[in-house]
Coordinates of C-alpha atoms in Angstrom, one line a residue:
X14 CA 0.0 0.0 0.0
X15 CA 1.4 3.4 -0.6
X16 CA 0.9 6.0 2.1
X17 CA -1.6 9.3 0.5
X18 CA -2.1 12.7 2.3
X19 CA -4.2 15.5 1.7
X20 CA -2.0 18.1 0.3
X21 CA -3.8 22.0 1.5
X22 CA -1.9 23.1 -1.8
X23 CA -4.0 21.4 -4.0
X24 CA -6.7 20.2 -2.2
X25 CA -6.6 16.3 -3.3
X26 CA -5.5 13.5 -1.6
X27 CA -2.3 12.7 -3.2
X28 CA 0.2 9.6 -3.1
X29 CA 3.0 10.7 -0.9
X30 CA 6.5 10.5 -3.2
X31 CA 9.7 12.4 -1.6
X32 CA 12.5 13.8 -3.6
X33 CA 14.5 11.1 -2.4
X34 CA 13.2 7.3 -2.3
X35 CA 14.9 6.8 0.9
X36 CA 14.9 10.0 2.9
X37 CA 11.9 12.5 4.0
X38 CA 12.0 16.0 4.5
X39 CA 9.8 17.5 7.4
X40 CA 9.3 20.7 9.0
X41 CA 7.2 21.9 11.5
X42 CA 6.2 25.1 12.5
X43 CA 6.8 25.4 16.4
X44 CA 5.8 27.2 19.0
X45 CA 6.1 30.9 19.7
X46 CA 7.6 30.7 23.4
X47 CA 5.5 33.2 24.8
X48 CA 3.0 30.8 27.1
X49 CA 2.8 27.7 28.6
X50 CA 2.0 24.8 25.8
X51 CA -1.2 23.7 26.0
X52 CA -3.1 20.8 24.9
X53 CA -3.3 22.6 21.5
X54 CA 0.1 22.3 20.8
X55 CA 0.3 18.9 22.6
X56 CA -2.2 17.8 19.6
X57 CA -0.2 18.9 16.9
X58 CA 2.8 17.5 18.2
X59 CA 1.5 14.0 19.0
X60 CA 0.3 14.0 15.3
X61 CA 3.7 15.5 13.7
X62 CA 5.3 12.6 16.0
X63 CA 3.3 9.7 14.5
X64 CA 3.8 11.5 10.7
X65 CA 7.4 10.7 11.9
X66 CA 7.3 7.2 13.4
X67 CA 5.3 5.9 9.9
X68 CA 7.3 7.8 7.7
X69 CA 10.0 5.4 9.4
X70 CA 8.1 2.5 9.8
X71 CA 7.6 2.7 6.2
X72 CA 11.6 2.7 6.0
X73 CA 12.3 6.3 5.0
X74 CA 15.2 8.3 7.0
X75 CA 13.4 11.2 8.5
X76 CA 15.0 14.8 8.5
X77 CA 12.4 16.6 11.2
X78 CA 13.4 19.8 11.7
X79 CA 10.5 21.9 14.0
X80 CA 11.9 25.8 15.4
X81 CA 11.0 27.4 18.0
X82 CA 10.2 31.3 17.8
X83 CA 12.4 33.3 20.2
X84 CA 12.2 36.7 18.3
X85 CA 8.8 38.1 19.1
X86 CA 6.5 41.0 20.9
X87 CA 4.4 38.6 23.0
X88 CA 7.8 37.1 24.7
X89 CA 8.9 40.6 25.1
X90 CA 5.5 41.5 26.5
X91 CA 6.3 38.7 29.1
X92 CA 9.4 40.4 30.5
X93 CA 9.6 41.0 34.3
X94 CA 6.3 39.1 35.4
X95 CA 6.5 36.5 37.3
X96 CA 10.3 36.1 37.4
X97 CA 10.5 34.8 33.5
X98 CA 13.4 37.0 32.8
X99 CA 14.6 40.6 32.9
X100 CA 15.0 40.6 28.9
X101 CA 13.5 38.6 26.1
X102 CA 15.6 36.0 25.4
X103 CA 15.8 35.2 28.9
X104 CA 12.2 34.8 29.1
X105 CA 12.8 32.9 25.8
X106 CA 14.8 30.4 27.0
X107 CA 12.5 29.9 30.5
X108 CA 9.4 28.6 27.8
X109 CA 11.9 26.8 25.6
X110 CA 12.9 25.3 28.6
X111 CA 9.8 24.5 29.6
X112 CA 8.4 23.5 25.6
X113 CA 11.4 20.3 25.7
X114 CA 10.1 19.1 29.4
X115 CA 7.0 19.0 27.9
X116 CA 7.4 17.3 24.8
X117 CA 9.3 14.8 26.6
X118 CA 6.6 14.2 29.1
X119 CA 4.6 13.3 25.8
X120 CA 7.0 10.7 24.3
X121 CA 7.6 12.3 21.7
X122 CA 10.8 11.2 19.1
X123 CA 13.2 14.1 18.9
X124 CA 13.6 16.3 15.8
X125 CA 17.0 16.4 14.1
X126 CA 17.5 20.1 15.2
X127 CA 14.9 22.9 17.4
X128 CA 16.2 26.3 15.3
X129 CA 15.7 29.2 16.8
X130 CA 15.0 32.5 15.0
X131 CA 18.0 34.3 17.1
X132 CA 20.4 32.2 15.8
X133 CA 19.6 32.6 12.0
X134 CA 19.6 36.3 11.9
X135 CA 22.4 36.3 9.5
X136 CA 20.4 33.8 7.1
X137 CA 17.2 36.0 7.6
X138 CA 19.1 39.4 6.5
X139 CA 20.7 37.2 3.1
X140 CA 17.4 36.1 2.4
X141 CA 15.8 39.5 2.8
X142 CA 19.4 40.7 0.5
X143 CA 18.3 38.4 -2.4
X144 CA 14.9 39.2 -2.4
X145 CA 16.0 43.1 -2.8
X146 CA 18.3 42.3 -5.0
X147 CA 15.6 40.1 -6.9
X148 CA 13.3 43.2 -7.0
X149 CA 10.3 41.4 -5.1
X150 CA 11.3 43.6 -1.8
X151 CA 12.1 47.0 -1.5
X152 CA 13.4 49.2 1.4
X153 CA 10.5 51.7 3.5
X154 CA 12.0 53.8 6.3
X155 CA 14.5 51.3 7.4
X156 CA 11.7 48.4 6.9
X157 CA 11.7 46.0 4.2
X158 CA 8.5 44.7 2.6
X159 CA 7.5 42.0 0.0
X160 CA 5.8 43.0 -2.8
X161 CA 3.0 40.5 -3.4
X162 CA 2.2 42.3 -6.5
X163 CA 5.2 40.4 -8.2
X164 CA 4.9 37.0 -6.7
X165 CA 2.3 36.3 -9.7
X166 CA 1.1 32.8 -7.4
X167 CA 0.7 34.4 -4.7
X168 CA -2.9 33.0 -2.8
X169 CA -2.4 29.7 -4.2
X170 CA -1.8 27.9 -1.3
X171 CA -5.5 30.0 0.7
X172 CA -7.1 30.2 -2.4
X173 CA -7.3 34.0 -2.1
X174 CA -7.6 36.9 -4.8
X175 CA -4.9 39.3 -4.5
X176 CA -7.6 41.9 -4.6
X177 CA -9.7 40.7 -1.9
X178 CA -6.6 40.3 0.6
X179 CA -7.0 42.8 3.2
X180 CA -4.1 44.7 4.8
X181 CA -1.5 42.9 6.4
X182 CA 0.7 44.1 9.6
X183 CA 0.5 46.9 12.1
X184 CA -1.6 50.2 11.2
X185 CA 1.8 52.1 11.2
X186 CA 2.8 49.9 8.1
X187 CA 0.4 51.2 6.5
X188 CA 1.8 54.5 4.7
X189 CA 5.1 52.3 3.9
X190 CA 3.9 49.9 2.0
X191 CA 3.6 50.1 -1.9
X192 CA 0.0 47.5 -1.6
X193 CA -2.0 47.2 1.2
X194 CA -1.2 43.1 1.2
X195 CA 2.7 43.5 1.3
X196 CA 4.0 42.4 4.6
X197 CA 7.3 43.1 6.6
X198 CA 10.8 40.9 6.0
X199 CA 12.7 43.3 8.0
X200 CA 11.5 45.7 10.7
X201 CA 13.3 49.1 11.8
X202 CA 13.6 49.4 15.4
X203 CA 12.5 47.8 18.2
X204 CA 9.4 46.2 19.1
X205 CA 6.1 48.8 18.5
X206 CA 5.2 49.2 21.9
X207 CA 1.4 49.2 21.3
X208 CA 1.8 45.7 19.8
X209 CA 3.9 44.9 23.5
X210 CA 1.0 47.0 25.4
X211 CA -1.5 44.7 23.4
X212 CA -0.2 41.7 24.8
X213 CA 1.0 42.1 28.4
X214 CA -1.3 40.5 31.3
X215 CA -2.9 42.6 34.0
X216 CA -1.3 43.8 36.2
X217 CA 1.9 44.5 34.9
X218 CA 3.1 48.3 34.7
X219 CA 6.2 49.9 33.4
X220 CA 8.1 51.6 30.1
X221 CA 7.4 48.2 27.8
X222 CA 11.1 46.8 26.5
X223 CA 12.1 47.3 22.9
X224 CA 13.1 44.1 22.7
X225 CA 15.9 42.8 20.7
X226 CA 17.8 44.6 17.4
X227 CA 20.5 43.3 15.0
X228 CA 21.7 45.2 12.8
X229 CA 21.2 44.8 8.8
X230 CA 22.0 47.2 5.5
X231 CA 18.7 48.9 6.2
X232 CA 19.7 50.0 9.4
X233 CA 19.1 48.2 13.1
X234 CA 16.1 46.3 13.7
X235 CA 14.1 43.0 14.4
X236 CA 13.0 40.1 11.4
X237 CA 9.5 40.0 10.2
X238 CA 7.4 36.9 11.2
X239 CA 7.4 35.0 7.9
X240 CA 10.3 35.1 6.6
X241 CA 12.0 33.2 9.9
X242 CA 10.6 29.8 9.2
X243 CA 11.6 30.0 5.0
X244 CA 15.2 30.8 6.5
X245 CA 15.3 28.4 9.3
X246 CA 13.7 25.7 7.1
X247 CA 16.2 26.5 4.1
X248 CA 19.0 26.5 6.4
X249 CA 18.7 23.2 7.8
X250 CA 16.8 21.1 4.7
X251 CA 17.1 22.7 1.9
X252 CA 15.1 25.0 -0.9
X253 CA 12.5 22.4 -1.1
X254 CA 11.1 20.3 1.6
X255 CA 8.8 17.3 1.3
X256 CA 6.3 18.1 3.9
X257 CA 5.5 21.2 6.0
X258 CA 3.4 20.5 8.7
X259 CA 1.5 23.6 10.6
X260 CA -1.8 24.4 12.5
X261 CA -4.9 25.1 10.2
X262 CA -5.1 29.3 11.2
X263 CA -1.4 29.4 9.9
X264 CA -2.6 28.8 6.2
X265 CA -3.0 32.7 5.7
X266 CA -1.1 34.9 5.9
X267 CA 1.7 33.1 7.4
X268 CA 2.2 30.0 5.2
X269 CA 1.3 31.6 2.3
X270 CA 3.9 34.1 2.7
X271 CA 6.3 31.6 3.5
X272 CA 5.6 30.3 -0.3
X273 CA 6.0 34.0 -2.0
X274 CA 9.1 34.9 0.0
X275 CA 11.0 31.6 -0.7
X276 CA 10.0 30.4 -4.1
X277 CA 10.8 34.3 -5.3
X278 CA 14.2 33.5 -4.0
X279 CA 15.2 30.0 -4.9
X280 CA 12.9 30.0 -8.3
X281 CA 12.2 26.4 -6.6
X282 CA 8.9 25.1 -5.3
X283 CA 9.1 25.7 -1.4
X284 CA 6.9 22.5 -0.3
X285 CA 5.7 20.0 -2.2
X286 CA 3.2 18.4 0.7
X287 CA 1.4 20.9 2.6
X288 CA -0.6 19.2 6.0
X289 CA -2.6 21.3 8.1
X290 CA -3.4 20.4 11.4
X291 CA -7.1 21.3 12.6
X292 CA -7.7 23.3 15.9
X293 CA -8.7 21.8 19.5
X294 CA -12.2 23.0 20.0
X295 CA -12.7 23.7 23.7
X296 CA -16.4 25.2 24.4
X297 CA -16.9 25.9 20.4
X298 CA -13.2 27.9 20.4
X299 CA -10.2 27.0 19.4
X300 CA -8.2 26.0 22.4
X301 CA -5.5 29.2 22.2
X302 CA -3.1 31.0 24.7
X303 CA -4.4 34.6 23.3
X304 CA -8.2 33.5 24.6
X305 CA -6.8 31.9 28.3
X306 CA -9.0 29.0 27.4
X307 CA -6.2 26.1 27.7
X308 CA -5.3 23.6 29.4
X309 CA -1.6 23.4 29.5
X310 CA 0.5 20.0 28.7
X311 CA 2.1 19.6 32.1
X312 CA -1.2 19.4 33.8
X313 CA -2.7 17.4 31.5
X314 CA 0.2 14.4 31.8
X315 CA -0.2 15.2 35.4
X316 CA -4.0 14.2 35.3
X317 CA -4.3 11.4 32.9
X318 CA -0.6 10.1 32.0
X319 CA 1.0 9.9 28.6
X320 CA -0.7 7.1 27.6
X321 CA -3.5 8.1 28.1
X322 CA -2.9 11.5 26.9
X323 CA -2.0 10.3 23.5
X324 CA -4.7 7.6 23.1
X325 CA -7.4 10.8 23.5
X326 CA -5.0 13.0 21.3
X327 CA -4.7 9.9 18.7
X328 CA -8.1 9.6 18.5
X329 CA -9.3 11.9 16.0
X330 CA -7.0 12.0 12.8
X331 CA -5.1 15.3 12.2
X332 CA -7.0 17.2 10.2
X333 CA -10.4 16.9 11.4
X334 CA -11.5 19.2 14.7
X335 CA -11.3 17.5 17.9
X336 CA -13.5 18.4 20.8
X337 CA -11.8 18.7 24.6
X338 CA -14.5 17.8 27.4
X339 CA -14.4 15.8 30.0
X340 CA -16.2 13.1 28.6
X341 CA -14.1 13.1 25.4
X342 CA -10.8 12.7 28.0
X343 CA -13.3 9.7 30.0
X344 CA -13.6 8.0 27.1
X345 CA -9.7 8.4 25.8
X346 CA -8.8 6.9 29.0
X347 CA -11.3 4.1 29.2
X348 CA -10.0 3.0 25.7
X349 CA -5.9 3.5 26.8
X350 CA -7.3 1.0 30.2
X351 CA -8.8 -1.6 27.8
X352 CA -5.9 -1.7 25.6
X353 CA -3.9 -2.2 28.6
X354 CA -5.8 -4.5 30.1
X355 CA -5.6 -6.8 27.0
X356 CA -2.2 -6.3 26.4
X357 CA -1.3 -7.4 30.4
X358 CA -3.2 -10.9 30.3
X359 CA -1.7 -11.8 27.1
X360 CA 1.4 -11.0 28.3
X361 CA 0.4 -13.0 32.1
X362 CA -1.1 -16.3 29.2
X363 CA 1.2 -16.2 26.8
X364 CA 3.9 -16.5 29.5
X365 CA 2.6 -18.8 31.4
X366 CA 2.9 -22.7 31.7
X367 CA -0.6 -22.9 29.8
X368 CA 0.2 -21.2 26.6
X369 CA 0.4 -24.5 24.4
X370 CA 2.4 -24.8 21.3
X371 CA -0.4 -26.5 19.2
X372 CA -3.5 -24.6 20.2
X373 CA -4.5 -22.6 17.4
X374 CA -7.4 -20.2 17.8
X375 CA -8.2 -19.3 13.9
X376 CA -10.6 -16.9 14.8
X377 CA -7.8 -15.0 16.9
X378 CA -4.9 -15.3 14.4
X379 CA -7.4 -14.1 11.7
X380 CA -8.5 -11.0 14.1
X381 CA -5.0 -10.0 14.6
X382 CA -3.7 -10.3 11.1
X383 CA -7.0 -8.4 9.8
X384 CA -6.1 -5.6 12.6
X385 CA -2.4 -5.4 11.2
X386 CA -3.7 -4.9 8.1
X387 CA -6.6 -2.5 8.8
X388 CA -3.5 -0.5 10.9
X389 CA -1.8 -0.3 8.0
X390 CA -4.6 0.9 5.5
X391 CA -5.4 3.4 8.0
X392 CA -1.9 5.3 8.6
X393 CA -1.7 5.1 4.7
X394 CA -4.6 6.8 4.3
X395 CA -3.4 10.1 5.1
X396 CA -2.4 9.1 8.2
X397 CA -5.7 8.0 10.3
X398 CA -5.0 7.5 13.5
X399 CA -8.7 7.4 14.4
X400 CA -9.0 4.3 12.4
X401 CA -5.4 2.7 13.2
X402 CA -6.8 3.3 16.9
X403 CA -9.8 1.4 16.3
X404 CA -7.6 -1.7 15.1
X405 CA -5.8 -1.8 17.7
X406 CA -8.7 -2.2 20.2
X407 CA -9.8 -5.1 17.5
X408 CA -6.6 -7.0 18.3
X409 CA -7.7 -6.2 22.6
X410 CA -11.3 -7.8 21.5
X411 CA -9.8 -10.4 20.0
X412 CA -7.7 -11.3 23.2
X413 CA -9.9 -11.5 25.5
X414 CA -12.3 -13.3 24.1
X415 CA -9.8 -15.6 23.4
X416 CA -8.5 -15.5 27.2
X417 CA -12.4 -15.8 28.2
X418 CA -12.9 -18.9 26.3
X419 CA -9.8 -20.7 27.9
X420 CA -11.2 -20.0 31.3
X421 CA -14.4 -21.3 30.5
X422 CA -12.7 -24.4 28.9
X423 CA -13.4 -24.2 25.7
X424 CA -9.9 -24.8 24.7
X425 CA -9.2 -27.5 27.2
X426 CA -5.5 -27.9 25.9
X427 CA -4.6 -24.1 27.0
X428 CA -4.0 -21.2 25.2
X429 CA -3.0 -20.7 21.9
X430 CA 1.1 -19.6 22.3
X431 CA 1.5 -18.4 18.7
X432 CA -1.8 -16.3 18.2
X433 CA -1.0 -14.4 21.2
X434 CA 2.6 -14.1 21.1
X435 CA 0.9 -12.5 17.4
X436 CA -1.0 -10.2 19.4
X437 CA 0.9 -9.1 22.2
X438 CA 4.0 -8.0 18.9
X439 CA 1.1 -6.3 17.1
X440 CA 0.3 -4.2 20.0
X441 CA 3.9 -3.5 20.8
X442 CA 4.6 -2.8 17.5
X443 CA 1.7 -0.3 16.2
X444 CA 1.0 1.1 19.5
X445 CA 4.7 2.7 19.3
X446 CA 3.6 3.9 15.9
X447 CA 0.9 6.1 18.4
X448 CA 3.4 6.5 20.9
X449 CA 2.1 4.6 23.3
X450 CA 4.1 2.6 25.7
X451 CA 2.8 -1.0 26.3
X452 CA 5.6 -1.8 29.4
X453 CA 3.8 0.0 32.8
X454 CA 5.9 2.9 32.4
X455 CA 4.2 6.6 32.3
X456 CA 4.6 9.8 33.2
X457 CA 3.0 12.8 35.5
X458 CA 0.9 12.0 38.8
X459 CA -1.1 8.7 37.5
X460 CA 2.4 7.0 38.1
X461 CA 2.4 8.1 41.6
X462 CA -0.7 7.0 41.9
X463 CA 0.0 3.6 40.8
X464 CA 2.6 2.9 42.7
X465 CA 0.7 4.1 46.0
X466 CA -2.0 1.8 44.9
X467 CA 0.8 -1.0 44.9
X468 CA 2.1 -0.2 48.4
X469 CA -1.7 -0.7 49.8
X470 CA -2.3 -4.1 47.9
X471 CA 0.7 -5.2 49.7
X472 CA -0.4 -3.9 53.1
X473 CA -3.6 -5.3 52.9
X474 CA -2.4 -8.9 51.6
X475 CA -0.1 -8.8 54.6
X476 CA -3.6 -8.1 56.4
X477 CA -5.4 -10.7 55.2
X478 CA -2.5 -13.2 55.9
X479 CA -2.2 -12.3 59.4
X480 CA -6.3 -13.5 59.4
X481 CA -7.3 -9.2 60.0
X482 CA -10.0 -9.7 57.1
X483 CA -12.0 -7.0 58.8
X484 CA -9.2 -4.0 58.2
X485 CA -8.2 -5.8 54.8
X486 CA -12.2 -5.1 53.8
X487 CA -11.5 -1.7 54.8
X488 CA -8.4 -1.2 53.4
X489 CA -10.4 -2.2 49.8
X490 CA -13.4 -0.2 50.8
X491 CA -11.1 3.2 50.9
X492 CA -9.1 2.4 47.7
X493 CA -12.6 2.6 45.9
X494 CA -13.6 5.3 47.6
X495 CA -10.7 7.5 46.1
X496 CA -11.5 5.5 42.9
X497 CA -9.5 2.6 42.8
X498 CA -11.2 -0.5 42.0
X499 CA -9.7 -3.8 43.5
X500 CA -10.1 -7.5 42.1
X501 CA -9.2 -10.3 44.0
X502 CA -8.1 -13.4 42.2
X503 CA -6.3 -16.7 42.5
X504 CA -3.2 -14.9 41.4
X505 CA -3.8 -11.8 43.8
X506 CA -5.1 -9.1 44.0
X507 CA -5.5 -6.5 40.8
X508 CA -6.6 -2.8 40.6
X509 CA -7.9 -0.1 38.2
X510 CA -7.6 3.6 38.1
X511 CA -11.4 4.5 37.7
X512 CA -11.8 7.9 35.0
X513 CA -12.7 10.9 37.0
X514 CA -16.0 12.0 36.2

């Protein structure tokens, strides 16, 4: 099967070929480290992060580059509150610092390089040369600005009319700009204060900072927004990349630009796969840092775990709009339980001195092998997760009824080694493709909780063998209470994290 994805730049789903048979170029548009990442960012990441793993699952060498944005008036707006930093890079490198321990926390595979726009200055201002030098740029007061007037594609990507674009930029751009659509490569001066006014929480007073300023032929100032990911991305992969990845709002003006600015300086197509990840709804809004409707990634993986986390992030495919409720999350982690659930007693039959080497369950060997395959059509089909989720929880079904047959004797000769040897790979295999980790390891306050849970098993086992059945009862009887529900069986006693409601 070859893998297709829905390319934004022409609107068709489209077999995926790269430049190069063996080797895939991606880039991602990061984060502007202004804010705490939120579950917003958490879904486009998980999603970019299985891109990756199939791309390599498919046996391509992936080239992920994804920057972060350290160069901007919202981090400036952030300086001196709440003991970010005295100066923007300093408050810069307190998200960024922040941004990796999150994405860690989310097991997420880590991209070749995380540019940042204040180390690329130099490549920003030689892009911004050629494109003056080129004639689709010219100089305003210190400011450069592209001149969408001779980029003559420009809107293909939106599928805008040149004269239907509205302005672009601050108000003050206004009188410096040949058309009203041209937007800013290079800025003079600092930051605008209004835009730093604009963005700065209650509560925080004070002359705003200017920010930082390099200096250029066209006197000192700051790089324009777009024109940072063409140099970043060029600098590190190339003129043309095979996929660009970014969130759905970024499609105008900011990806479009991208386009204009680096195909009128290379003469080379910029992308040749645009995806677009949709927004997290949250209360019929996109989840967003601007509207302080978020929910940020470290609290999340605190709450529910990364497993967890990513089966309710997996479970809507990329580019279709996921909601976030509680229920939504409730069912996420009722699904992550069943998959683990399954996975643990086929590990417990499978090695045990009952998994037989000549029982074959057919209908269980068939289930499995139809999941692999269903897994398979999914991710190739512009990357489904919702459906390659789905078979996965087929291969679960397919264990324990298996598992509940052998109890009840149906298969009097044990169980059947091979099929779920079979199933226990399968869910190893593909649930990595998800990023989900099948081997009792997780992250954030649901570990604690688990291992807590442990320590009072034990104590009340020790209860029950001492003959105190009475405080054993009430040992189980307070586990539940805080939502813990305990089993005993022949084998001992087992629990489960009940969903909060």
């Amino acid at each position: 099967m070859t893998l297709h994805v829905t390319n934004t730049l022409t609107g068709d789903l489209e077999p995926f070929e790269p430049q190069d048979p063996e080797n895939v170029l991606l880039y991602y548009c990061g984060l502007t480290v202004s804010d705490p990442p939120h579950l917003g960012h958490a879904r486009s990441w998980v999603h970019v992060d299985v891109m990756h793993r199939w791309l390599e699952h498919l046996g391509y060498d992936v080239r992920h580059v994804e920057n972060f944005t350290d160069v901007n008036e919202k981090i400036v707006a952030r300086v001196g509150e709440d003991d970010l930093g005295d100066s923007e890079s300093a408050v810069a490198r307190t998200y960024i610092d922040r941004t990796i321990s999150d994405m860690r926390s989310l097991n997420l595979l880590r991209a070749e390089v995380y540019p940042r726009v204040s180390e690329h200055v130099p490549e920003i201002v030689d892009l911004v040369e050629t494109l003056v030098e080129k004639d689709y740029a010219y100089e305003s007061n210190g400011s450069v600005y592209f001149d969408v007037t001779r980029f003559e594609d420009y809107g293909k990507l939106s599928n805008q009319d040149l004269d239907e674009i509205e302005s672009q930029g601050e108000p003050d751009e206004r009188s410096e700009k040949r058309h009203p659509a041209d937007f800013a490569l290079w800025k003079a001066g600092g930051v605008d204060p209004d835009a730093v006014e604009e963005h700065r929480h209650e509560g925080v007073s004070g002359d705003p900072p200017a920010g930082l300023t390099w200096d250029s032929p066209w006197g000192e100032g700051r790089p324009g927004w777009h024109i940072e990911c063409s140099a970043m991305s060029m600098t590190h992969l190339g003129e043309t990349l095979d996929i660009h990845v970014g969130g759905r709002d970024l499609v105008f003006p900011h990806h479009e630009n991208e386009i204009a600015q680096s195909e009128a300086a290379t003469d080379a197509q910029f992308a040749n796969y645009w995806l677009h990840c949709e927004l997290f709804q949250m209360d019929d809004e996109k989840m967003s840092s601007s509207l302080g409707n978020f929910v940020t990634v470290s609290e999340a993986v605190d709450a529910w775990g990364t497993n967890a986390l990513r089966t309710f992030l997996t479970a809507g495919s990329y580019n279709s709009k996921q909601l976030y409720s509680d229920e939504t999350i409730s069912e996420a982690r009722e699904r992550w339980d069943r998959l683990e659930r399954a996975y643990d007693a086929a590990v417990d039959a499978v090695d045990s001195p009952d998994a037989a080497t000549k029982v074959a369950d057919t209908s269980l060997r068939t289930a499995v092998d139809d999941a692999r395959d269903a897994f398979e059509a999914a991710m190739n089909d512009d990357f489904n997760t919702r459906e390659a989720q789905s078979a996965l929880l087929e291969v679960a079904t397919a264990i324990n009824r298996h598992l509940d047959a052998a109890a009840a004797d149906e298969h009097d000769d044990g169980y059947d080694y091979v099929g779920l040897r079979r199933a226990v790979e399968t869910l190893e295999e593909y649930g990595e493709i998800l990023g989900l980790a099948f081997d009792g390891q997780t992250t954030g306050s649901a570990a604690l909780a688990g291992d807590v849970v442990e320590l009072v098993l034990d104590v009340r086992e020790q209860e029950r063998e001492r003959g105190n059945y009475e405080r054993a009862d009430e040992l189980r009887d307070e586990l539940e209470a805080l939502g813990v529900e305990v089993q005993d069986t022949d084998d001992g006693a087992s629990y489960r994290l009940e969903t909060d409601e």
